[in-house]
JSON list of C-alpha atoms in Angstrom, two decimals:
[
{"chain": "T", "resi": 1, "resn": "ASP", "atom": "CA", "xyz": [75.02, 33.89, -58.70]},
{"chain": "T", "resi": 2, "resn": "THR", "atom": "CA", "xyz": [76.82, 30.17, -57.94]},
{"chain": "T", "resi": 3, "resn": "GLY", "atom": "CA", "xyz": [72.66, 28.42, -58.83]},
{"chain": "T", "resi": 4, "resn": "VAL", "atom": "CA", "xyz": [71.78, 26.03, -56.53]},
{"chain": "T", "resi": 5, "resn": "SER", "atom": "CA", "xyz": [73.83, 23.60, -54.94]},
{"chain": "T", "resi": 6, "resn": "GLN", "atom": "CA", "xyz": [73.07, 19.80, -52.98]},
{"chain": "T", "resi": 7, "resn": "ASP", "atom": "CA", "xyz": [75.49, 17.75, -50.99]},
{"chain": "T", "resi": 8, "resn": "PRO", "atom": "CA", "xyz": [76.14, 15.15, -50.92]},
{"chain": "T", "resi": 9, "resn": "ARG", "atom": "CA", "xyz": [75.64, 13.99, -55.25]},
{"chain": "T", "resi": 10, "resn": "HIS", "atom": "CA", "xyz": [75.01, 11.28, -54.14]},
{"chain": "T", "resi": 11, "resn": "LYS", "atom": "CA", "xyz": [74.25, 8.31, -51.31]},
{"chain": "T", "resi": 12, "resn": "ILE", "atom": "CA", "xyz": [74.23, 4.65, -50.79]},
{"chain": "T", "resi": 13, "resn": "THR", "atom": "CA", "xyz": [72.70, 3.59, -47.38]},
{"chain": "T", "resi": 14, "resn": "LYS", "atom": "CA", "xyz": [71.57, 0.40, -45.74]},
{"chain": "T", "resi": 15, "resn": "ARG", "atom": "CA", "xyz": [68.26, 0.17, -44.30]},
{"chain": "T", "resi": 16, "resn": "GLY", "atom": "CA", "xyz": [67.61, 0.87, -41.59]},
{"chain": "T", "resi": 17, "resn": "GLN", "atom": "CA", "xyz": [70.27, 4.56, -41.71]},
{"chain": "T", "resi": 18, "resn": "ASN", "atom": "CA", "xyz": [69.53, 6.82, -41.18]},
{"chain": "T", "resi": 19, "resn": "VAL", "atom": "CA", "xyz": [70.77, 10.34, -43.80]},
{"chain": "T", "resi": 20, "resn": "THR", "atom": "CA", "xyz": [70.96, 13.97, -44.34]},
{"chain": "T", "resi": 21, "resn": "PHE", "atom": "CA", "xyz": [71.18, 15.85, -47.34]},
{"chain": "T", "resi": 22, "resn": "ARG", "atom": "CA", "xyz": [71.91, 19.73, -47.60]},
{"chain": "T", "resi": 23, "resn": "CYS", "atom": "CA", "xyz": [71.49, 22.42, -49.70]},
{"chain": "T", "resi": 24, "resn": "ASP", "atom": "CA", "xyz": [72.23, 26.12, -49.94]},
{"chain": "T", "resi": 25, "resn": "PRO", "atom": "CA", "xyz": [70.06, 28.21, -52.18]},
{"chain": "T", "resi": 26, "resn": "ILE", "atom": "CA", "xyz": [70.72, 30.75, -53.85]},
{"chain": "T", "resi": 27, "resn": "SER", "atom": "CA", "xyz": [72.16, 33.55, -51.77]},
{"chain": "T", "resi": 28, "resn": "GLU", "atom": "CA", "xyz": [69.44, 36.25, -51.50]},
{"chain": "T", "resi": 29, "resn": "HIS", "atom": "CA", "xyz": [66.75, 34.00, -52.40]},
{"chain": "T", "resi": 30, "resn": "ASN", "atom": "CA", "xyz": [63.92, 33.46, -49.21]},
{"chain": "T", "resi": 31, "resn": "ARG", "atom": "CA", "xyz": [62.17, 30.56, -50.28]},
{"chain": "T", "resi": 32, "resn": "LEU", "atom": "CA", "xyz": [63.98, 27.24, -50.60]},
{"chain": "T", "resi": 33, "resn": "TYR", "atom": "CA", "xyz": [61.88, 24.09, -51.32]},
{"chain": "T", "resi": 34, "resn": "TRP", "atom": "CA", "xyz": [62.51, 20.08, -51.90]},
{"chain": "T", "resi": 35, "resn": "TYR", "atom": "CA", "xyz": [60.90, 17.36, -53.81]},
{"chain": "T", "resi": 36, "resn": "ARG", "atom": "CA", "xyz": [61.73, 13.88, -54.24]},
{"chain": "T", "resi": 37, "resn": "GLN", "atom": "CA", "xyz": [61.99, 12.42, -58.23]},
{"chain": "T", "resi": 38, "resn": "THR", "atom": "CA", "xyz": [61.82, 8.63, -58.88]},
{"chain": "T", "resi": 39, "resn": "LEU", "atom": "CA", "xyz": [62.29, 6.92, -62.66]},
{"chain": "T", "resi": 40, "resn": "GLY", "atom": "CA", "xyz": [59.51, 8.21, -65.29]},
{"chain": "T", "resi": 41, "resn": "GLN", "atom": "CA", "xyz": [58.38, 10.51, -63.19]},
{"chain": "T", "resi": 42, "resn": "GLY", "atom": "CA", "xyz": [57.81, 14.79, -62.65]},
{"chain": "T", "resi": 43, "resn": "PRO", "atom": "CA", "xyz": [59.96, 15.80, -59.25]},
{"chain": "T", "resi": 44, "resn": "GLU", "atom": "CA", "xyz": [56.72, 15.87, -56.64]},
{"chain": "T", "resi": 45, "resn": "PHE", "atom": "CA", "xyz": [56.25, 18.26, -53.92]},
{"chain": "T", "resi": 46, "resn": "LEU", "atom": "CA", "xyz": [58.11, 17.76, -49.72]},
{"chain": "T", "resi": 47, "resn": "THR", "atom": "CA", "xyz": [58.08, 21.30, -48.14]},
{"chain": "T", "resi": 48, "resn": "TYR", "atom": "CA", "xyz": [58.39, 24.79, -48.25]},
{"chain": "T", "resi": 49, "resn": "PHE", "atom": "CA", "xyz": [60.72, 27.42, -46.26]},
{"chain": "T", "resi": 50, "resn": "GLN", "atom": "CA", "xyz": [60.22, 30.81, -46.47]},
{"chain": "T", "resi": 51, "resn": "ASN", "atom": "CA", "xyz": [63.09, 32.21, -44.78]},
{"chain": "T", "resi": 52, "resn": "GLU", "atom": "CA", "xyz": [63.26, 29.91, -41.64]},
{"chain": "T", "resi": 53, "resn": "ALA", "atom": "CA", "xyz": [59.48, 28.82, -41.80]},
{"chain": "T", "resi": 54, "resn": "GLN", "atom": "CA", "xyz": [58.45, 26.07, -42.67]},
{"chain": "T", "resi": 55, "resn": "LEU", "atom": "CA", "xyz": [54.81, 27.05, -44.25]},
{"chain": "T", "resi": 56, "resn": "GLU", "atom": "CA", "xyz": [54.40, 23.79, -45.63]},
{"chain": "T", "resi": 57, "resn": "LYS", "atom": "CA", "xyz": [55.07, 20.52, -44.51]},
{"chain": "T", "resi": 58, "resn": "SER", "atom": "CA", "xyz": [51.51, 17.66, -45.34]},
{"chain": "T", "resi": 59, "resn": "ARG", "atom": "CA", "xyz": [53.53, 16.73, -48.20]},
{"chain": "T", "resi": 60, "resn": "LEU", "atom": "CA", "xyz": [55.74, 15.07, -46.39]},
{"chain": "T", "resi": 61, "resn": "LEU", "atom": "CA", "xyz": [56.32, 11.11, -47.56]},
{"chain": "T", "resi": 62, "resn": "SER", "atom": "CA", "xyz": [56.03, 10.33, -43.40]},
{"chain": "T", "resi": 63, "resn": "ASP", "atom": "CA", "xyz": [56.79, 10.56, -39.72]},
{"chain": "T", "resi": 64, "resn": "ARG", "atom": "CA", "xyz": [60.87, 9.64, -41.29]},
{"chain": "T", "resi": 65, "resn": "PHE", "atom": "CA", "xyz": [60.99, 13.14, -43.29]},
{"chain": "T", "resi": 66, "resn": "SER", "atom": "CA", "xyz": [62.12, 16.60, -41.07]},
{"chain": "T", "resi": 67, "resn": "ALA", "atom": "CA", "xyz": [63.76, 19.11, -42.94]},
{"chain": "T", "resi": 68, "resn": "GLU", "atom": "CA", "xyz": [65.11, 22.48, -41.32]},
{"chain": "T", "resi": 69, "resn": "ARG", "atom": "CA", "xyz": [66.39, 25.84, -42.14]},
{"chain": "T", "resi": 70, "resn": "PRO", "atom": "CA", "xyz": [67.44, 26.60, -39.14]},
{"chain": "T", "resi": 71, "resn": "LYS", "atom": "CA", "xyz": [68.84, 30.41, -40.66]},
{"chain": "T", "resi": 72, "resn": "GLY", "atom": "CA", "xyz": [66.87, 31.44, -43.07]},
{"chain": "T", "resi": 73, "resn": "SER", "atom": "CA", "xyz": [70.60, 30.16, -45.88]},
{"chain": "T", "resi": 74, "resn": "PHE", "atom": "CA", "xyz": [71.23, 26.18, -46.46]},
{"chain": "T", "resi": 75, "resn": "SER", "atom": "CA", "xyz": [67.85, 23.30, -45.35]},
{"chain": "T", "resi": 76, "resn": "THR", "atom": "CA", "xyz": [68.84, 20.04, -44.68]},
{"chain": "T", "resi": 77, "resn": "LEU", "atom": "CA", "xyz": [66.39, 17.06, -44.75]},
{"chain": "T", "resi": 78, "resn": "GLU", "atom": "CA", "xyz": [66.81, 14.09, -42.76]},
{"chain": "T", "resi": 79, "resn": "ILE", "atom": "CA", "xyz": [64.68, 10.54, -43.63]},
{"chain": "T", "resi": 80, "resn": "GLN", "atom": "CA", "xyz": [65.03, 8.30, -40.84]},
{"chain": "T", "resi": 81, "resn": "ARG", "atom": "CA", "xyz": [64.86, 4.76, -40.66]},
{"chain": "T", "resi": 82, "resn": "THR", "atom": "CA", "xyz": [65.55, 4.58, -44.32]},
{"chain": "T", "resi": 83, "resn": "GLU", "atom": "CA", "xyz": [63.67, 1.45, -46.79]},
{"chain": "T", "resi": 84, "resn": "GLN", "atom": "CA", "xyz": [64.09, 0.92, -50.18]},
{"chain": "T", "resi": 85, "resn": "GLY", "atom": "CA", "xyz": [61.35, 2.58, -50.88]},
{"chain": "T", "resi": 86, "resn": "ASP", "atom": "CA", "xyz": [63.15, 5.18, -50.45]},
{"chain": "T", "resi": 87, "resn": "SER", "atom": "CA", "xyz": [65.54, 5.53, -53.22]},
{"chain": "T", "resi": 88, "resn": "ALA", "atom": "CA", "xyz": [65.47, 8.39, -55.09]},
{"chain": "T", "resi": 89, "resn": "MET", "atom": "CA", "xyz": [65.97, 12.03, -56.83]},
{"chain": "T", "resi": 90, "resn": "TYR", "atom": "CA", "xyz": [65.78, 14.61, -53.94]},
{"chain": "T", "resi": 91, "resn": "LEU", "atom": "CA", "xyz": [66.02, 18.04, -55.65]},
{"chain": "T", "resi": 92, "resn": "CYS", "atom": "CA", "xyz": [66.19, 21.35, -54.00]},
{"chain": "T", "resi": 93, "resn": "ALA", "atom": "CA", "xyz": [64.75, 24.42, -55.49]},
{"chain": "T", "resi": 94, "resn": "SER", "atom": "CA", "xyz": [65.06, 28.21, -54.68]},
{"chain": "T", "resi": 95, "resn": "SER", "atom": "CA", "xyz": [63.30, 31.05, -55.45]},
{"chain": "T", "resi": 96, "resn": "LEU", "atom": "CA", "xyz": [62.80, 34.88, -54.44]},
{"chain": "T", "resi": 97, "resn": "GLY", "atom": "CA", "xyz": [59.70, 35.01, -53.68]},
{"chain": "T", "resi": 98, "resn": "GLY", "atom": "CA", "xyz": [57.36, 37.94, -52.71]},
{"chain": "T", "resi": 99, "resn": "SER", "atom": "CA", "xyz": [54.48, 38.89, -54.63]},
{"chain": "T", "resi": 100, "resn": "GLY", "atom": "CA", "xyz": [53.61, 37.63, -58.84]},
{"chain": "T", "resi": 101, "resn": "GLY", "atom": "CA", "xyz": [56.13, 37.26, -61.88]},
{"chain": "T", "resi": 102, "resn": "HIS", "atom": "CA", "xyz": [59.17, 35.84, -61.74]},
{"chain": "T", "resi": 103, "resn": "TYR", "atom": "CA", "xyz": [60.05, 35.88, -58.47]},
{"chain": "T", "resi": 104, "resn": "ASN", "atom": "CA", "xyz": [58.36, 32.32, -57.99]},
{"chain": "T", "resi": 105, "resn": "GLU", "atom": "CA", "xyz": [60.37, 31.63, -61.00]},
{"chain": "T", "resi": 106, "resn": "GLN", "atom": "CA", "xyz": [62.10, 28.41, -59.27]},
{"chain": "T", "resi": 107, "resn": "PHE", "atom": "CA", "xyz": [65.22, 27.44, -59.99]},
{"chain": "T", "resi": 108, "resn": "PHE", "atom": "CA", "xyz": [66.74, 23.48, -59.29]},
{"chain": "T", "resi": 109, "resn": "GLY", "atom": "CA", "xyz": [70.13, 21.89, -57.77]},
{"chain": "T", "resi": 110, "resn": "PRO", "atom": "CA", "xyz": [71.63, 18.97, -59.54]},
{"chain": "T", "resi": 111, "resn": "GLY", "atom": "CA", "xyz": [69.68, 16.50, -57.03]},
{"chain": "T", "resi": 112, "resn": "THR", "atom": "CA", "xyz": [71.08, 14.09, -54.22]},
{"chain": "T", "resi": 113, "resn": "ARG", "atom": "CA", "xyz": [70.36, 10.79, -55.51]},
{"chain": "T", "resi": 114, "resn": "LEU", "atom": "CA", "xyz": [70.32, 8.30, -52.81]},
{"chain": "T", "resi": 115, "resn": "THR", "atom": "CA", "xyz": [70.32, 3.94, -52.86]},
{"chain": "T", "resi": 116, "resn": "VAL", "atom": "CA", "xyz": [68.57, 2.26, -50.12]},
{"chain": "T", "resi": 117, "resn": "LEU", "atom": "CA", "xyz": [69.93, -0.98, -50.22]},
{"chain": "Z", "resi": 1, "resn": "GLY", "atom": "CA", "xyz": [44.62, 19.59, -57.14]},
{"chain": "Z", "resi": 2, "resn": "ILE", "atom": "CA", "xyz": [45.98, 20.78, -60.41]},
{"chain": "Z", "resi": 3, "resn": "GLN", "atom": "CA", "xyz": [46.51, 17.63, -62.50]},
{"chain": "Z", "resi": 4, "resn": "VAL", "atom": "CA", "xyz": [49.36, 18.56, -65.59]},
{"chain": "Z", "resi": 5, "resn": "GLU", "atom": "CA", "xyz": [49.39, 16.32, -68.74]},
{"chain": "Z", "resi": 6, "resn": "GLN", "atom": "CA", "xyz": [51.93, 16.38, -70.90]},
{"chain": "Z", "resi": 7, "resn": "SER", "atom": "CA", "xyz": [52.17, 14.89, -74.51]},
{"chain": "Z", "resi": 8, "resn": "PRO", "atom": "CA", "xyz": [53.68, 13.15, -76.61]},
{"chain": "Z", "resi": 9, "resn": "PRO", "atom": "CA", "xyz": [55.49, 10.86, -73.58]},
{"chain": "Z", "resi": 10, "resn": "ASP", "atom": "CA", "xyz": [58.29, 10.31, -76.05]},
{"chain": "Z", "resi": 11, "resn": "LEU", "atom": "CA", "xyz": [59.16, 11.93, -79.27]},
{"chain": "Z", "resi": 12, "resn": "ILE", "atom": "CA", "xyz": [62.30, 10.99, -81.25]},
{"chain": "Z", "resi": 13, "resn": "LEU", "atom": "CA", "xyz": [63.62, 13.41, -83.78]},
{"chain": "Z", "resi": 14, "resn": "GLN", "atom": "CA", "xyz": [66.24, 13.20, -87.13]},
{"chain": "Z", "resi": 15, "resn": "GLU", "atom": "CA", "xyz": [68.37, 15.89, -86.06]},
{"chain": "Z", "resi": 16, "resn": "GLY", "atom": "CA", "xyz": [67.72, 19.26, -87.77]},
{"chain": "Z", "resi": 17, "resn": "ALA", "atom": "CA", "xyz": [64.21, 18.25, -87.41]},
{"chain": "Z", "resi": 18, "resn": "ASN", "atom": "CA", "xyz": [61.35, 20.81, -85.32]},
{"chain": "Z", "resi": 19, "resn": "SER", "atom": "CA", "xyz": [58.99, 19.17, -82.85]},
{"chain": "Z", "resi": 20, "resn": "THR", "atom": "CA", "xyz": [56.14, 21.22, -80.81]},
{"chain": "Z", "resi": 21, "resn": "LEU", "atom": "CA", "xyz": [55.82, 19.59, -76.77]},
{"chain": "Z", "resi": 22, "resn": "ARG", "atom": "CA", "xyz": [52.29, 20.22, -75.32]},
{"chain": "Z", "resi": 23, "resn": "CYS", "atom": "CA", "xyz": [51.08, 20.82, -71.62]},
{"chain": "Z", "resi": 24, "resn": "ASN", "atom": "CA", "xyz": [47.41, 20.84, -70.85]},
{"chain": "Z", "resi": 25, "resn": "PHE", "atom": "CA", "xyz": [46.60, 21.83, -67.41]},
{"chain": "Z", "resi": 26, "resn": "SER", "atom": "CA", "xyz": [43.48, 21.19, -65.17]},
{"chain": "Z", "resi": 27, "resn": "ASP", "atom": "CA", "xyz": [42.88, 24.91, -63.37]},
{"chain": "Z", "resi": 28, "resn": "SER", "atom": "CA", "xyz": [43.21, 28.39, -64.13]},
{"chain": "Z", "resi": 29, "resn": "VAL", "atom": "CA", "xyz": [47.47, 28.84, -63.01]},
{"chain": "Z", "resi": 30, "resn": "ASN", "atom": "CA", "xyz": [49.85, 32.21, -62.79]},
{"chain": "Z", "resi": 31, "resn": "ASN", "atom": "CA", "xyz": [52.83, 30.34, -63.08]},
{"chain": "Z", "resi": 32, "resn": "LEU", "atom": "CA", "xyz": [54.02, 27.98, -65.41]},
{"chain": "Z", "resi": 33, "resn": "GLN", "atom": "CA", "xyz": [57.85, 26.89, -66.09]},
{"chain": "Z", "resi": 34, "resn": "TRP", "atom": "CA", "xyz": [59.15, 24.73, -68.83]},
{"chain": "Z", "resi": 35, "resn": "PHE", "atom": "CA", "xyz": [62.25, 22.89, -67.92]},
{"chain": "Z", "resi": 36, "resn": "HIS", "atom": "CA", "xyz": [64.65, 20.72, -69.64]},
{"chain": "Z", "resi": 37, "resn": "GLN", "atom": "CA", "xyz": [65.68, 17.74, -67.17]},
{"chain": "Z", "resi": 38, "resn": "ASN", "atom": "CA", "xyz": [69.61, 16.56, -68.79]},
{"chain": "Z", "resi": 39, "resn": "PRO", "atom": "CA", "xyz": [71.04, 12.47, -68.84]},
{"chain": "Z", "resi": 40, "resn": "TRP", "atom": "CA", "xyz": [72.78, 13.43, -64.76]},
{"chain": "Z", "resi": 41, "resn": "GLY", "atom": "CA", "xyz": [69.31, 14.42, -63.65]},
{"chain": "Z", "resi": 42, "resn": "GLN", "atom": "CA", "xyz": [69.59, 18.70, -63.28]},
{"chain": "Z", "resi": 43, "resn": "LEU", "atom": "CA", "xyz": [66.42, 20.48, -64.11]},
{"chain": "Z", "resi": 44, "resn": "ILE", "atom": "CA", "xyz": [67.61, 23.88, -66.70]},
{"chain": "Z", "resi": 45, "resn": "ASN", "atom": "CA", "xyz": [65.33, 26.72, -66.75]},
{"chain": "Z", "resi": 46, "resn": "LEU", "atom": "CA", "xyz": [63.71, 27.37, -70.24]},
{"chain": "Z", "resi": 47, "resn": "PHE", "atom": "CA", "xyz": [60.82, 30.05, -70.10]},
{"chain": "Z", "resi": 48, "resn": "TYR", "atom": "CA", "xyz": [59.21, 31.20, -66.99]},
{"chain": "Z", "resi": 49, "resn": "ILE", "atom": "CA", "xyz": [55.85, 31.93, -68.76]},
{"chain": "Z", "resi": 50, "resn": "PRO", "atom": "CA", "xyz": [51.95, 32.02, -67.06]},
{"chain": "Z", "resi": 51, "resn": "SER", "atom": "CA", "xyz": [50.69, 33.43, -70.30]},
{"chain": "Z", "resi": 52, "resn": "GLY", "atom": "CA", "xyz": [52.02, 35.02, -73.81]},
{"chain": "Z", "resi": 53, "resn": "THR", "atom": "CA", "xyz": [54.66, 34.33, -76.42]},
{"chain": "Z", "resi": 54, "resn": "LYS", "atom": "CA", "xyz": [58.46, 33.86, -75.27]},
{"chain": "Z", "resi": 55, "resn": "GLN", "atom": "CA", "xyz": [61.59, 32.73, -77.90]},
{"chain": "Z", "resi": 56, "resn": "ASN", "atom": "CA", "xyz": [64.66, 32.40, -76.71]},
{"chain": "Z", "resi": 57, "resn": "GLY", "atom": "CA", "xyz": [67.36, 30.49, -79.69]},
{"chain": "Z", "resi": 58, "resn": "ARG", "atom": "CA", "xyz": [65.72, 27.95, -80.86]},
{"chain": "Z", "resi": 59, "resn": "LEU", "atom": "CA", "xyz": [62.98, 27.40, -77.72]},
{"chain": "Z", "resi": 60, "resn": "SER", "atom": "CA", "xyz": [60.34, 29.17, -77.61]},
{"chain": "Z", "resi": 61, "resn": "ALA", "atom": "CA", "xyz": [57.24, 28.41, -75.59]},
{"chain": "Z", "resi": 62, "resn": "THR", "atom": "CA", "xyz": [52.93, 29.95, -75.80]},
{"chain": "Z", "resi": 63, "resn": "THR", "atom": "CA", "xyz": [51.04, 30.58, -73.04]},
{"chain": "Z", "resi": 64, "resn": "VAL", "atom": "CA", "xyz": [47.30, 30.37, -73.35]},
{"chain": "Z", "resi": 65, "resn": "ALA", "atom": "CA", "xyz": [45.91, 30.18, -70.51]},
{"chain": "Z", "resi": 66, "resn": "THR", "atom": "CA", "xyz": [42.13, 30.63, -70.80]},
{"chain": "Z", "resi": 67, "resn": "GLU", "atom": "CA", "xyz": [42.27, 27.63, -73.22]},
{"chain": "Z", "resi": 68, "resn": "ARG", "atom": "CA", "xyz": [44.78, 26.09, -69.65]},
{"chain": "Z", "resi": 69, "resn": "TYR", "atom": "CA", "xyz": [47.84, 24.86, -72.49]},
{"chain": "Z", "resi": 70, "resn": "SER", "atom": "CA", "xyz": [50.95, 25.60, -72.94]},
{"chain": "Z", "resi": 71, "resn": "LEU", "atom": "CA", "xyz": [53.46, 24.59, -76.26]},
{"chain": "Z", "resi": 72, "resn": "LEU", "atom": "CA", "xyz": [56.63, 24.52, -76.44]},
{"chain": "Z", "resi": 73, "resn": "TYR", "atom": "CA", "xyz": [58.71, 24.30, -79.60]},
{"chain": "Z", "resi": 74, "resn": "ILE", "atom": "CA", "xyz": [61.64, 23.27, -80.53]},
{"chain": "Z", "resi": 75, "resn": "SER", "atom": "CA", "xyz": [63.59, 23.86, -84.24]},
{"chain": "Z", "resi": 76, "resn": "SER", "atom": "CA", "xyz": [66.27, 22.57, -86.11]},
{"chain": "Z", "resi": 77, "resn": "SER", "atom": "CA", "xyz": [66.93, 19.68, -83.52]},
{"chain": "Z", "resi": 78, "resn": "GLN", "atom": "CA", "xyz": [70.47, 19.19, -81.93]},
{"chain": "Z", "resi": 79, "resn": "THR", "atom": "CA", "xyz": [71.55, 15.59, -80.09]},
{"chain": "Z", "resi": 80, "resn": "THR", "atom": "CA", "xyz": [71.81, 18.34, -77.41]},
{"chain": "Z", "resi": 81, "resn": "ASP", "atom": "CA", "xyz": [67.98, 19.10, -76.78]},
{"chain": "Z", "resi": 82, "resn": "SER", "atom": "CA", "xyz": [67.98, 15.03, -76.02]},
{"chain": "Z", "resi": 83, "resn": "GLY", "atom": "CA", "xyz": [66.15, 14.65, -72.92]},
{"chain": "Z", "resi": 84, "resn": "VAL", "atom": "CA", "xyz": [63.18, 14.38, -70.77]},
{"chain": "Z", "resi": 85, "resn": "TYR", "atom": "CA", "xyz": [61.31, 18.40, -70.93]},
{"chain": "Z", "resi": 86, "resn": "PHE", "atom": "CA", "xyz": [58.59, 18.90, -68.12]},
{"chain": "Z", "resi": 87, "resn": "CYS", "atom": "CA", "xyz": [55.83, 21.45, -67.35]},
{"chain": "Z", "resi": 88, "resn": "ALA", "atom": "CA", "xyz": [55.66, 22.59, -64.21]},
{"chain": "Z", "resi": 89, "resn": "VAL", "atom": "CA", "xyz": [52.56, 24.88, -62.73]},
{"chain": "Z", "resi": 90, "resn": "LYS", "atom": "CA", "xyz": [52.50, 26.71, -59.23]},
{"chain": "Z", "resi": 91, "resn": "GLU", "atom": "CA", "xyz": [49.08, 25.34, -57.27]},
{"chain": "Z", "resi": 92, "resn": "GLY", "atom": "CA", "xyz": [49.59, 26.95, -53.82]},
{"chain": "Z", "resi": 93, "resn": "ASN", "atom": "CA", "xyz": [53.17, 26.75, -52.35]},
{"chain": "Z", "resi": 94, "resn": "ASP", "atom": "CA", "xyz": [54.46, 23.60, -54.42]},
{"chain": "Z", "resi": 95, "resn": "MET", "atom": "CA", "xyz": [54.66, 22.90, -58.27]},
{"chain": "Z", "resi": 96, "resn": "ARG", "atom": "CA", "xyz": [52.78, 20.55, -59.43]},
{"chain": "Z", "resi": 97, "resn": "PHE", "atom": "CA", "xyz": [55.07, 18.97, -63.02]},
{"chain": "Z", "resi": 98, "resn": "GLY", "atom": "CA", "xyz": [53.64, 16.26, -65.84]},
{"chain": "Z", "resi": 99, "resn": "ALA", "atom": "CA", "xyz": [55.50, 13.25, -66.40]},
{"chain": "Z", "resi": 100, "resn": "GLY", "atom": "CA", "xyz": [57.60, 14.56, -68.92]},
{"chain": "Z", "resi": 101, "resn": "THR", "atom": "CA", "xyz": [58.25, 14.44, -73.20]},
{"chain": "Z", "resi": 102, "resn": "ARG", "atom": "CA", "xyz": [61.23, 12.02, -73.30]},
{"chain": "Z", "resi": 103, "resn": "LEU", "atom": "CA", "xyz": [62.77, 13.73, -76.46]},
{"chain": "Z", "resi": 104, "resn": "THR", "atom": "CA", "xyz": [65.73, 11.56, -78.38]},
{"chain": "Z", "resi": 105, "resn": "VAL", "atom": "CA", "xyz": [67.25, 13.39, -81.16]},
{"chain": "Z", "resi": 106, "resn": "LYS", "atom": "CA", "xyz": [68.91, 11.50, -83.95]},
{"chain": "Z", "resi": 107, "resn": "PRO", "atom": "CA", "xyz": [72.41, 12.09, -85.59]}
]
């Protein structure tokens, strides 16, 4: 169990550029979540996958944000036409999935810190 | 949606002191987690505790689901305990986080 990994750890980009972040969940976990955290706040849920199906995306911040999990393993989060307000930490989490108990416990990756200049 | 409130927002302790952090939530939940966010931003799982009491070393937690609160106890605090402590509850498909308690432990 190597934990949740995210890449890159830091990204600096200019306003208007597109960026893509990758998340590799814990290997046996079938649920994957993306969150955004701004300074001084708790993480804010963005979207959620069960295997390759994106079951919740209404909380994505705008249509510039999209996420995929094509083979039910790793996931990518893309932000198009970045704005300075997109600067934040983007966190990925995974859980086993299933009903009840520790199947719902979420484990987080180290995050990708995005700075938009 | 569920509201999650944590108190106090900031806490400064001398090394060796004990502390209690509180998390109130506005509706019944069946999933509650406590996390410690270290200075590099990594969220570290402390407890999965939808109800009852758990202990892990110097840390323990109690959730009283019927009264909609959870407590995190830190005993004999160390400087490495510094950071932000988050409570999060599950609502539907997502976790709702409180704003956190920022703990500073001074040597």
